[in-house]
Each structure stands twice: as C-alpha cells, then as structure tokens.
mmCIF file of C-alpha atoms and ligand atoms in Angstrom:
data_model
loop_
_atom_site.group_PDB
_atom_site.id
_atom_site.type_symbol
_atom_site.label_atom_id
_atom_site.label_comp_id
_atom_site.label_asym_id
_atom_site.label_seq_id
_atom_site.Cartn_x
_atom_site.Cartn_y
_atom_site.Cartn_z
ATOM 1 C CA ARG A 21 -56.819 134.299 188.765
ATOM 2 C CA ALA A 22 -54.423 134.992 185.855
ATOM 3 C CA SER A 23 -50.975 134.645 187.152
ATOM 4 C CA ILE A 24 -48.686 137.452 187.284
ATOM 5 C CA ARG A 25 -46.879 137.027 184.235
ATOM 6 C CA GLN A 26 -50.226 136.488 182.326
ATOM 7 C CA GLN A 27 -51.700 139.536 183.702
ATOM 8 C CA LEU A 28 -48.552 141.764 182.772
ATOM 9 C CA ILE A 29 -48.637 140.266 179.222
ATOM 10 C CA GLU A 30 -52.395 141.136 178.545
ATOM 11 C CA ALA A 31 -51.661 145.193 180.513
ATOM 12 C CA LEU A 32 -48.653 145.631 178.339
ATOM 13 C CA SER A 33 -50.340 144.180 175.112
ATOM 14 C CA GLY A 34 -53.183 146.323 176.112
ATOM 15 C CA ALA A 35 -51.549 149.482 176.488
ATOM 16 C CA GLY A 36 -51.301 149.783 172.123
ATOM 17 C CA GLY A 37 -47.359 150.184 172.574
ATOM 18 C CA GLU A 38 -47.629 152.831 175.168
ATOM 19 C CA PHE A 39 -45.311 152.810 178.403
ATOM 20 C CA LEU A 40 -46.490 151.606 181.589
ATOM 21 C CA SER A 41 -44.631 152.603 184.490
ATOM 22 C CA GLY A 42 -43.579 149.562 187.046
ATOM 23 C CA GLN A 43 -45.403 151.287 189.771
ATOM 24 C CA ALA A 44 -48.778 151.350 187.576
ATOM 25 C CA LEU A 45 -48.242 147.794 186.693
ATOM 26 C CA ALA A 46 -47.935 146.744 190.129
ATOM 27 C CA GLU A 47 -50.961 148.587 191.151
ATOM 28 C CA ILE A 48 -52.988 147.082 188.366
ATOM 29 C CA ILE A 49 -51.680 143.489 189.236
ATOM 30 C CA GLY A 50 -51.488 143.765 192.660
ATOM 31 C CA CYS A 51 -47.857 142.942 193.289
ATOM 32 C CA SER A 52 -44.551 144.646 194.297
ATOM 33 C CA ARG A 53 -42.681 146.227 191.611
ATOM 34 C CA THR A 54 -39.748 143.752 192.655
ATOM 35 C CA ALA A 55 -42.110 141.096 191.143
ATOM 36 C CA ILE A 56 -42.936 143.113 188.139
ATOM 37 C CA TRP A 57 -39.133 143.593 187.629
ATOM 38 C CA LYS A 58 -38.633 139.843 187.882
ATOM 39 C CA HIS A 59 -41.411 138.823 185.250
ATOM 40 C CA ILE A 60 -39.867 141.297 182.599
ATOM 41 C CA GLU A 61 -36.778 139.821 182.878
ATOM 42 C CA GLU A 62 -38.428 136.089 182.554
ATOM 43 C CA LEU A 63 -40.499 137.353 179.299
ATOM 44 C CA ARG A 64 -37.322 138.690 178.078
ATOM 45 C CA LYS A 65 -35.764 135.167 178.334
ATOM 46 C CA ASP A 66 -38.867 133.900 176.439
ATOM 47 C CA GLY A 67 -38.319 136.098 173.382
ATOM 48 C CA PHE A 68 -40.360 139.065 174.445
ATOM 49 C CA VAL A 69 -38.675 142.613 173.296
ATOM 50 C CA LEU A 70 -39.320 145.039 175.778
ATOM 51 C CA GLU A 71 -38.506 148.532 176.313
ATOM 52 C CA ALA A 72 -37.650 150.067 179.297
ATOM 53 C CA VAL A 73 -37.366 153.748 179.689
ATOM 54 C CA ARG A 74 -36.189 155.762 182.716
ATOM 55 C CA ASN A 75 -39.176 157.320 184.261
ATOM 56 C CA LYS A 76 -41.562 156.221 181.590
ATOM 57 C CA GLY A 77 -41.760 152.696 182.074
ATOM 58 C CA TYR A 78 -41.852 149.432 180.261
ATOM 59 C CA ARG A 79 -43.478 148.825 176.511
ATOM 60 C CA ILE A 80 -43.798 145.775 174.312
ATOM 61 C CA VAL A 81 -42.207 146.051 171.056
ATOM 62 C CA SER A 82 -43.031 142.596 170.256
ATOM 63 C CA THR A 83 -44.245 138.997 171.685
ATOM 64 C CA PRO A 84 -42.190 136.162 170.823
ATOM 65 C CA GLU A 85 -44.945 135.033 168.328
ATOM 66 C CA ASP A 86 -44.619 138.125 165.696
ATOM 67 C CA ILE A 87 -42.454 138.678 162.756
ATOM 68 C CA THR A 88 -43.593 141.687 161.103
ATOM 69 C CA GLU A 89 -40.961 144.631 159.714
ATOM 70 C CA ASN A 90 -40.795 145.902 163.775
ATOM 71 C CA ASP A 91 -40.100 142.645 165.249
ATOM 72 C CA ILE A 92 -37.011 141.888 163.024
ATOM 73 C CA LEU A 93 -35.792 145.445 162.878
ATOM 74 C CA TYR A 94 -35.935 145.790 166.928
ATOM 75 C CA GLY A 95 -32.593 144.336 168.097
ATOM 76 C CA LEU A 96 -31.333 143.572 164.662
ATOM 77 C CA GLU A 97 -27.501 143.534 164.708
ATOM 78 C CA THR A 98 -26.792 143.697 161.076
ATOM 79 C CA ASP A 99 -25.763 146.598 158.732
ATOM 80 C CA ARG A 100 -27.390 145.876 155.686
ATOM 81 C CA PHE A 101 -29.285 142.518 155.612
ATOM 82 C CA GLY A 102 -32.647 142.631 156.594
ATOM 83 C CA ARG A 103 -32.603 146.324 157.083
ATOM 84 C CA ASN A 104 -35.673 146.662 154.315
ATOM 85 C CA VAL A 105 -38.128 144.163 155.331
ATOM 86 C CA HIS A 106 -41.701 143.296 153.435
ATOM 87 C CA TYR A 107 -43.990 141.682 155.391
ATOM 88 C CA TYR A 108 -46.754 139.803 154.317
ATOM 89 C CA GLU A 109 -49.746 138.104 156.116
ATOM 90 C CA SER A 110 -49.953 135.638 153.286
ATOM 91 C CA LEU A 111 -48.109 135.538 149.925
ATOM 92 C CA GLY A 112 -48.499 133.000 147.192
ATOM 93 C CA SER A 113 -44.617 132.669 147.639
ATOM 94 C CA THR A 114 -41.873 134.866 149.013
ATOM 95 C CA GLN A 115 -39.759 134.027 145.997
ATOM 96 C CA LYS A 116 -42.131 135.459 143.592
ATOM 97 C CA GLU A 117 -42.145 138.556 145.749
ATOM 98 C CA ALA A 118 -38.536 139.062 145.964
ATOM 99 C CA HIS A 119 -38.123 138.413 142.338
ATOM 100 C CA GLN A 120 -40.158 141.095 141.388
ATOM 101 C CA LEU A 121 -38.608 143.423 143.850
ATOM 102 C CA ALA A 122 -35.128 142.400 142.779
ATOM 103 C CA TYR A 123 -36.247 143.059 139.296
ATOM 104 C CA ASP A 124 -37.541 146.411 140.379
ATOM 105 C CA GLY A 125 -34.172 147.503 142.233
ATOM 106 C CA ALA A 126 -34.722 146.830 145.538
ATOM 107 C CA PRO A 127 -31.354 147.110 147.552
ATOM 108 C CA GLU A 128 -29.097 144.072 148.817
ATOM 109 C CA GLY A 129 -30.407 142.657 151.943
ATOM 110 C CA THR A 130 -34.338 143.369 151.113
ATOM 111 C CA LEU A 131 -35.969 140.428 153.000
ATOM 112 C CA VAL A 132 -39.624 139.460 152.364
ATOM 113 C CA VAL A 133 -41.335 137.312 154.706
ATOM 114 C CA ALA A 134 -44.491 136.041 155.028
ATOM 115 C CA GLU A 135 -46.773 134.547 157.712
ATOM 116 C CA GLU A 136 -48.334 132.065 155.385
ATOM 117 C CA GLN A 137 -47.470 130.721 152.007
ATOM 118 C CA THR A 138 -50.119 129.468 149.733
ATOM 119 C CA SER A 139 -47.850 128.061 147.150
ATOM 120 C CA GLY A 140 -44.664 127.855 148.678
ATOM 121 C CA ARG A 141 -42.215 126.089 146.548
ATOM 122 C CA GLY A 142 -38.990 124.099 146.557
ATOM 123 C CA ARG A 143 -36.799 122.783 143.805
ATOM 124 C CA LEU A 144 -37.982 121.646 140.748
ATOM 125 C CA GLY A 145 -41.357 122.783 141.112
ATOM 126 C CA ARG A 146 -41.972 120.886 144.562
ATOM 127 C CA GLU A 147 -44.485 121.841 147.173
ATOM 128 C CA TRP A 148 -43.180 123.789 150.260
ATOM 129 C CA HIS A 149 -45.545 123.255 152.902
ATOM 130 C CA SER A 150 -46.000 126.627 154.616
ATOM 131 C CA LEU A 151 -48.291 126.641 157.437
ATOM 132 C CA SER A 152 -49.481 129.696 158.817
ATOM 133 C CA GLY A 153 -48.006 131.250 162.025
ATOM 134 C CA LYS A 154 -45.364 128.706 162.776
ATOM 135 C CA GLY A 155 -43.063 128.462 160.287
ATOM 136 C CA ILE A 156 -40.362 131.316 158.889
ATOM 137 C CA TRP A 157 -41.000 131.625 155.112
ATOM 138 C CA MET A 158 -38.905 133.949 153.982
ATOM 139 C CA SER A 159 -36.430 135.258 150.601
ATOM 140 C CA LEU A 160 -33.568 137.588 150.868
ATOM 141 C CA ILE A 161 -32.134 139.497 148.263
ATOM 142 C CA VAL A 162 -28.281 139.398 147.534
ATOM 143 C CA ARG A 163 -26.302 141.124 145.189
ATOM 144 C CA PRO A 164 -22.713 139.903 145.134
ATOM 145 C CA ASP A 165 -20.437 141.246 141.816
ATOM 146 C CA LEU A 166 -19.652 137.779 140.691
ATOM 147 C CA PRO A 167 -20.383 135.145 137.855
ATOM 148 C CA PRO A 168 -23.549 133.197 137.828
ATOM 149 C CA GLN A 169 -21.560 129.863 138.152
ATOM 150 C CA GLN A 170 -20.730 130.998 141.854
ATOM 151 C CA ALA A 171 -24.739 131.112 142.627
ATOM 152 C CA PRO A 172 -24.530 127.397 144.301
ATOM 153 C CA GLN A 173 -22.028 128.590 146.766
ATOM 154 C CA PHE A 174 -24.561 130.905 148.238
ATOM 155 C CA THR A 175 -26.952 127.996 149.116
ATOM 156 C CA LEU A 176 -23.726 126.545 151.130
ATOM 157 C CA ILE A 177 -23.379 130.106 152.930
ATOM 158 C CA THR A 178 -27.092 130.305 153.471
ATOM 159 C CA ALA A 179 -27.063 126.691 155.286
ATOM 160 C CA VAL A 180 -24.000 127.405 157.489
ATOM 161 C CA ALA A 181 -25.724 131.058 158.563
ATOM 162 C CA VAL A 182 -29.101 128.824 159.389
ATOM 163 C CA ALA A 183 -27.145 126.092 160.987
ATOM 164 C CA ARG A 184 -25.233 128.755 162.993
ATOM 165 C CA ALA A 185 -28.545 130.749 164.039
ATOM 166 C CA ILE A 186 -30.499 127.425 164.839
ATOM 167 C CA GLU A 187 -27.156 126.421 167.538
ATOM 168 C CA GLU A 188 -27.644 130.120 168.870
ATOM 169 C CA ILE A 189 -31.372 130.360 169.300
ATOM 170 C CA THR A 190 -31.870 126.417 170.684
ATOM 171 C CA GLY A 191 -28.505 125.027 171.360
ATOM 172 C CA ILE A 192 -29.181 122.579 169.171
ATOM 173 C CA THR A 193 -26.387 121.636 166.398
ATOM 174 C CA PRO A 194 -28.234 120.917 163.169
ATOM 175 C CA GLU A 195 -26.697 118.964 160.323
ATOM 176 C CA ILE A 196 -26.265 120.173 156.778
ATOM 177 C CA LYS A 197 -27.043 117.616 153.958
ATOM 178 C CA TRP A 198 -25.937 118.995 150.688
ATOM 179 C CA PRO A 199 -26.881 121.132 148.991
ATOM 180 C CA ASN A 200 -29.914 122.505 150.780
ATOM 181 C CA ASP A 201 -31.365 120.960 153.556
ATOM 182 C CA VAL A 202 -30.708 121.423 157.006
ATOM 183 C CA LEU A 203 -31.708 118.766 159.554
ATOM 184 C CA ILE A 204 -31.919 117.756 162.957
ATOM 185 C CA ASN A 205 -31.968 113.917 164.087
ATOM 186 C CA GLY A 206 -32.055 112.977 160.551
ATOM 187 C CA LYS A 207 -35.222 115.021 160.015
ATOM 188 C CA LYS A 208 -35.600 118.255 157.608
ATOM 189 C CA VAL A 209 -36.058 121.342 159.325
ATOM 190 C CA VAL A 210 -35.084 123.874 156.696
ATOM 191 C CA GLY A 211 -35.108 123.907 153.217
ATOM 192 C CA ILE A 212 -33.047 126.658 151.025
ATOM 193 C CA LEU A 213 -33.611 127.281 147.405
ATOM 194 C CA THR A 214 -31.322 129.741 145.981
ATOM 195 C CA GLU A 215 -32.591 131.143 142.266
ATOM 196 C CA LEU A 216 -30.736 133.630 140.286
ATOM 197 C CA GLN A 217 -31.254 136.769 137.725
ATOM 198 C CA ALA A 218 -28.421 137.196 135.804
ATOM 199 C CA GLU A 219 -26.989 139.337 132.950
ATOM 200 C CA SER A 220 -24.860 137.580 130.601
ATOM 201 C CA ASP A 221 -21.834 136.774 132.704
ATOM 202 C CA LYS A 222 -22.865 138.585 135.735
ATOM 203 C CA ILE A 223 -25.225 137.875 138.795
ATOM 204 C CA SER A 224 -27.489 140.871 138.917
ATOM 205 C CA SER A 225 -29.399 139.371 141.909
ATOM 206 C CA LEU A 226 -29.818 136.007 144.079
ATOM 207 C CA ILE A 227 -32.997 135.457 145.725
ATOM 208 C CA ILE A 228 -32.332 133.257 148.340
ATOM 209 C CA GLY A 229 -35.251 131.387 149.859
ATOM 210 C CA ILE A 230 -35.222 129.754 153.362
ATOM 211 C CA GLY A 231 -37.932 127.550 154.766
ATOM 212 C CA MET A 232 -37.643 126.987 158.853
ATOM 213 C CA ASN A 233 -40.418 124.980 160.737
ATOM 214 C CA ALA A 234 -40.068 126.258 163.843
ATOM 215 C CA ASN A 235 -43.385 126.036 165.809
ATOM 216 C CA HIS A 236 -45.175 123.201 164.330
ATOM 217 C CA GLY A 237 -46.261 120.569 166.348
ATOM 218 C CA PRO A 238 -46.165 116.732 164.838
ATOM 219 C CA GLU A 239 -49.812 117.000 163.886
ATOM 220 C CA ASP A 240 -48.973 120.271 161.777
ATOM 221 C CA PHE A 241 -47.059 118.552 159.024
ATOM 222 C CA PRO A 242 -49.095 116.897 156.107
ATOM 223 C CA PRO A 243 -49.070 113.009 155.590
ATOM 224 C CA ASN A 244 -46.656 113.282 152.885
ATOM 225 C CA VAL A 245 -43.458 115.029 154.762
ATOM 226 C CA ALA A 246 -44.838 113.704 158.319
ATOM 227 C CA HIS A 247 -41.986 111.155 158.805
ATOM 228 C CA THR A 248 -39.280 113.256 157.102
ATOM 229 C CA ALA A 249 -39.997 116.566 158.541
ATOM 230 C CA THR A 250 -39.342 118.420 162.148
ATOM 231 C CA SER A 251 -39.448 121.708 163.620
ATOM 232 C CA LEU A 252 -37.607 123.509 166.240
ATOM 233 C CA PHE A 253 -40.245 123.162 168.690
ATOM 234 C CA ILE A 254 -40.549 119.480 168.203
ATOM 235 C CA GLU A 255 -36.951 118.771 168.863
ATOM 236 C CA LYS A 256 -36.434 121.377 171.606
ATOM 237 C CA GLY A 257 -39.833 121.022 173.345
ATOM 238 C CA GLU A 258 -40.000 124.757 173.848
ATOM 239 C CA LYS A 259 -41.257 127.399 171.554
ATOM 240 C CA ILE A 260 -39.156 129.677 169.965
ATOM 241 C CA SER A 261 -38.852 133.323 169.133
ATOM 242 C CA ARG A 262 -39.134 133.477 165.179
ATOM 243 C CA ALA A 263 -38.276 137.282 165.071
ATOM 244 C CA ALA A 264 -34.803 136.333 167.047
ATOM 245 C CA LEU A 265 -33.952 133.159 164.638
ATOM 246 C CA ILE A 266 -34.473 135.331 161.799
ATOM 247 C CA GLN A 267 -32.404 138.152 163.631
ATOM 248 C CA SER A 268 -29.691 135.877 164.070
ATOM 249 C CA PHE A 269 -29.758 134.434 160.721
ATOM 250 C CA LEU A 270 -29.208 137.672 159.188
ATOM 251 C CA LYS A 271 -26.209 138.653 161.553
ATOM 252 C CA TYR A 272 -24.605 135.084 160.359
ATOM 253 C CA PHE A 273 -25.371 135.452 156.812
ATOM 254 C CA GLU A 274 -23.862 139.118 156.894
ATOM 255 C CA ARG A 275 -20.861 137.749 158.846
ATOM 256 C CA TYR A 276 -19.931 134.652 156.501
ATOM 257 C CA TYR A 277 -20.782 136.753 153.223
ATOM 258 C CA SER A 278 -18.498 139.172 154.248
ATOM 259 C CA ILE A 279 -15.879 136.773 154.798
ATOM 260 C CA TYR A 280 -16.638 135.194 151.594
ATOM 261 C CA ILE A 281 -16.370 138.389 149.816
ATOM 262 C CA THR A 282 -12.802 139.211 151.232
ATOM 263 C CA GLU A 283 -11.327 135.822 151.545
ATOM 264 C CA GLY A 284 -12.987 133.535 149.333
ATOM 265 C CA PHE A 285 -14.989 130.607 149.702
ATOM 266 C CA LYS A 286 -12.520 128.147 151.458
ATOM 267 C CA PRO A 287 -13.043 129.631 155.309
ATOM 268 C CA VAL A 288 -17.127 129.017 154.384
ATOM 269 C CA ARG A 289 -16.636 125.806 153.034
ATOM 270 C CA ILE A 290 -14.718 124.686 156.597
ATOM 271 C CA LEU A 291 -17.376 125.852 158.462
ATOM 272 C CA TRP A 292 -20.069 124.155 155.960
ATOM 273 C CA GLU A 293 -17.855 120.966 156.654
ATOM 274 C CA SER A 294 -18.213 121.180 160.395
ATOM 275 C CA TYR A 295 -21.751 120.657 159.942
ATOM 276 C CA ALA A 296 -22.098 118.188 157.036
ATOM 277 C CA ILE A 297 -23.136 114.718 157.146
ATOM 278 C CA SER A 298 -22.629 113.237 154.002
ATOM 279 C CA ILE A 299 -19.026 113.647 153.392
ATOM 280 C CA GLY A 300 -17.001 110.435 153.525
ATOM 281 C CA LYS A 301 -19.933 108.347 153.932
ATOM 282 C CA ARG A 302 -21.559 106.073 151.061
ATOM 283 C CA ILE A 303 -24.474 108.310 149.335
ATOM 284 C CA LYS A 304 -26.928 108.052 146.562
ATOM 285 C CA ALA A 305 -27.365 110.836 144.495
ATOM 286 C CA THR A 306 -30.180 111.448 142.081
ATOM 287 C CA THR A 307 -29.695 114.117 139.719
ATOM 288 C CA VAL A 308 -32.063 115.213 136.730
ATOM 289 C CA THR A 309 -29.809 113.072 134.464
ATOM 290 C CA GLY A 310 -29.376 109.820 136.408
ATOM 291 C CA VAL A 311 -28.281 108.308 139.851
ATOM 292 C CA ILE A 312 -24.867 107.871 140.813
ATOM 293 C CA THR A 313 -23.646 105.895 144.073
ATOM 294 C CA GLY A 314 -20.545 105.999 145.695
ATOM 295 C CA ARG A 315 -18.431 107.932 148.493
ATOM 296 C CA ALA A 316 -18.964 111.706 148.764
ATOM 297 C CA ILE A 317 -15.443 113.151 148.900
ATOM 298 C CA GLY A 318 -15.993 116.551 149.678
ATOM 299 C CA ILE A 319 -17.168 119.906 148.186
ATOM 300 C CA THR A 320 -14.988 121.678 146.183
ATOM 301 C CA ASP A 321 -14.294 125.795 146.389
ATOM 302 C CA GLU A 322 -17.275 126.099 144.055
ATOM 303 C CA GLY A 323 -19.706 124.466 146.248
ATOM 304 C CA ILE A 324 -19.773 121.280 144.011
ATOM 305 C CA LEU A 325 -19.939 117.733 145.680
ATOM 306 C CA LYS A 326 -17.288 115.059 144.614
ATOM 307 C CA ILE A 327 -18.626 111.575 144.538
ATOM 308 C CA GLU A 328 -16.178 108.672 143.689
ATOM 309 C CA ASP A 329 -18.070 105.625 142.598
ATOM 310 C CA ASP A 330 -17.089 101.976 142.657
ATOM 311 C CA GLU A 331 -15.217 102.026 139.274
ATOM 312 C CA GLY A 332 -12.878 105.365 141.103
ATOM 313 C CA ILE A 333 -14.426 107.790 138.727
ATOM 314 C CA ILE A 334 -15.208 111.124 140.231
ATOM 315 C CA HIS A 335 -18.273 112.615 139.284
ATOM 316 C CA ASN A 336 -18.854 116.331 139.849
ATOM 317 C CA ILE A 337 -22.658 116.960 141.162
ATOM 318 C CA TYR A 338 -23.784 120.579 140.907
ATOM 319 C CA SER A 339 -27.404 119.207 142.292
ATOM 320 C CA ALA A 340 -29.269 116.397 143.425
ATOM 321 C CA ASP A 341 -31.318 114.770 145.996
ATOM 322 C CA ILE A 342 -29.097 112.734 148.364
ATOM 323 C CA GLN A 343 -30.043 109.628 150.115
ATOM 324 C CA GLN A 344 -27.658 107.603 152.643
HETATM 325 C C1 BT5 B 545 -36.431 122.850 149.398
HETATM 326 O O1 BT5 B 545 -36.851 121.995 148.057
HETATM 327 O O2 BT5 B 545 -36.196 122.383 150.429
HETATM 328 C C2 BT5 B 545 -36.462 124.163 149.242
HETATM 329 C C3 BT5 B 545 -37.409 124.929 150.030
HETATM 330 C C4 BT5 B 545 -37.375 126.444 149.881
HETATM 331 C C5 BT5 B 545 -38.670 127.230 150.858
HETATM 332 C C6 BT5 B 545 -38.582 128.554 150.822
HETATM 333 S S1 BT5 B 545 -39.865 129.062 151.965
HETATM 334 C C7 BT5 B 545 -39.371 130.890 151.264
HETATM 335 C C8 BT5 B 545 -39.228 130.673 149.997
HETATM 336 N N1 BT5 B 545 -40.719 130.713 149.495
HETATM 337 C C9 BT5 B 545 -41.018 129.633 148.500
HETATM 338 O O3 BT5 B 545 -41.545 129.764 147.781
HETATM 339 N N2 BT5 B 545 -39.743 128.873 148.632
HETATM 340 C C10 BT5 B 545 -38.817 129.377 149.431
HETATM 341 P P1 BT5 B 545 -36.248 120.726 147.982
HETATM 342 O O4 BT5 B 545 -35.028 120.387 148.585
HETATM 343 O O5 BT5 B 545 -37.005 120.627 146.840
HETATM 344 O O6 BT5 B 545 -37.283 120.077 149.015
HETATM 345 C C11 BT5 B 545 -38.797 119.981 148.589
HETATM 346 C C12 BT5 B 545 -39.309 118.937 149.419
HETATM 347 O O7 BT5 B 545 -39.420 119.044 150.907
HETATM 348 C C13 BT5 B 545 -40.989 118.603 149.196
HETATM 349 O O8 BT5 B 545 -40.837 117.719 148.036
HETATM 350 C C14 BT5 B 545 -41.340 117.625 150.511
HETATM 351 O O9 BT5 B 545 -40.879 116.167 150.439
HETATM 352 C C15 BT5 B 545 -40.530 118.402 151.334
HETATM 353 N N3 BT5 B 545 -40.951 119.683 152.300
HETATM 354 C C16 BT5 B 545 -42.270 120.237 151.847
HETATM 355 N N4 BT5 B 545 -42.596 120.827 152.622
HETATM 356 C C17 BT5 B 545 -41.970 120.716 153.913
HETATM 357 C C18 BT5 B 545 -41.421 121.327 155.234
HETATM 358 N N5 BT5 B 545 -42.133 122.489 155.415
HETATM 359 N N6 BT5 B 545 -40.683 120.600 155.800
HETATM 360 C C19 BT5 B 545 -39.875 119.747 155.722
HETATM 361 N N7 BT5 B 545 -40.112 119.271 154.738
HETATM 362 C C20 BT5 B 545 -41.039 119.588 153.482
#
C-alpha cells in the first residue's frame, strides 16, 4: 500500500487542477485531516506548489518536476523578468528562439525555456549538453539603454544572480570563474552565454543564455564533460525544484540589474568578487589571439579581466578560457 504522501500526490495530480477538500482527501486516503495537512506542508517544502482555498480545499499547481509557463509564473516575485514565458518541450536552442523573439519586438524580461535542446551551444560554437528534464535551459531578453561595450558586464550580473539563486535554493555557495562559469567544488554547474543585437552604438537587445545542470546524476553527462561537470543534485544529494530556482534567479537578476542601472557596475562588481575564484591567483588565459599567463589582478568596472604577466605588463582580457 502506497504511503500517505504518495497517495496524496496521486489524488491531487489526478484531480486535473480541480480543488479537493481536506475532508475528501482524508476519506480517499483513509487518514486524518491533520495527517493531510502535515503532508501538504511537507510537499510544499519539497517544491510542490499547492494552492489552498478556504471551503474549497487544495489544488496542485505544479510539481517540483515541471517548468512550464504556469510553474514559473506561480509565485514569481518579479515585476518584469520572466513575466512573459515561452515554454517548449524541445528546441534546437533557446538562444535562437530568443533572438527571433527579440528581433520581432518581444519586451524586456521575456524568457524562453526548454525541457530539452537538440543543439544547445556554448561560446565559439561549442556544444552545450542539454539533456531532457534534468536541467534548466533558458534565454532571457534584456533591453538596456546602453552602448554595446557594456554587454560583457551582463555576463557578470547574470553570474552573480545565478550564484545567489543557487545559494538560496540549495544552501550551497558556488564560485564564479570569469567570465561565464559557475562552479561547485571546482566543477561546472552553470554556463552563461551573452549575445548581442545592436544598432550602431546602442544595444537593441541582449540574449542571455543560461544552462544550469539541476537534477543530473553522474551517469547523465557524456564522457567529454563527465569529469568537469556537476549538477546541483550531485552536490546537494537532493533533487531541486527547477521552477523555484528559475524564480529565484529572476528575482535576483531583476534586483541586481536595477542596482546596476541606478548605481552603476561597482556594487555588482563587489558582489561578483565575493564569489570569484581566480582573482589574486596565477592563471592561464586562452584567448582567440593567444595565451597569457600571470596573476589575475581583478576585473574593471567594465567587467574586463586584468592579468599581470611575469614582466609586469598588464593585459586587459575581454573574453577567454581560464585555467588555474
Ligand atoms: C558556456 O559556454 O558555458 C555557455 C553555455 C550556455 C548554455 C545555454 S543553455 C540555454 C541557452 N541556449 C543555448 O543554446 N545556449 C545557452 P563555454 O564557456 O563555451 O563552455 C562550453 C563547454 O562546456 C563545452 O565545450 C563543454 O566542454 C562544456 N559543457 C558542455 N555541456 C555542459 C554541461 N551541460 N555542463 C557542464 N559543462 C558542459
């Protein structure tokens, strides 16, 4: 015989979004109303979104597994970001879809999210492994009134919002590796890809792609990333609610973006530095033009990495792969 919890999930899921009273649930399952109430609270802690209405009872809004438009909207604390969600079961790349939507005039804050990507990509046309149902593969449209040179700062704003959201949802403090990786225990859990649509000297839109490994087990990664990638599930030992993580990310992104617009990059840079791993350390930066080895001194208010090489020459790095 299934546990009360299991029967409760089945009864609520089977109700097709209709309300079931505590009394009805207690009768179906054969337990007390207090037991129902206790298990409802437990489910909530585990990421189920349950609506309770007096005289009607309980209704399941979403399970921790789902990331459809409703799952993201229900309980979302933002004003603008994530208010317009385009959900797909499968897409080539959420970046591509978001580019098209931005081009067609989609408002700032529009979010494209897919359960699976068949040709997810990283920087420089690299492949991004986007297994169905396990991760968060999404692209956010942002329309700051800024010159294109400021686009790289958005990778850093995004990384801080991601790190803060992971902290809130899992209790784990991740590390940021400049420019676009979020790591836990030295392994990549999130990759960020910021792309730009610009008109001469003005950003018309930024397409910020975020790939988060949420509920992957170790066997879910292909051999080429098995040793460098990790997931929140692997690190935490518990499945996480992807919808809750998306909501938390959107909340922090909206907050840091607004701080950035009103106060400039400095407050964000200070937050960023609190998560950063490479600063002060000896690193090797592989850029498209060559390799630079030296000590990472810090990032500038533009989001550019400064490296001092062995001759004392300071290099400004706009984009690179960093090895420690
Ligand atoms: C990135 O590129 O880290 C940016 C990844 C952005 C992915 C998101 S998902 C939603 C949106 N839609 C897209 O199509 N893309 C964005 P880069 O720094 O170039 O790192 C790519 C490298 O990370 C690959 O060459 C692999 O070595 C590794 N990698 C691939 N898939 C991974 C995964 N799921 N987890 C960890 N590492 C991975």
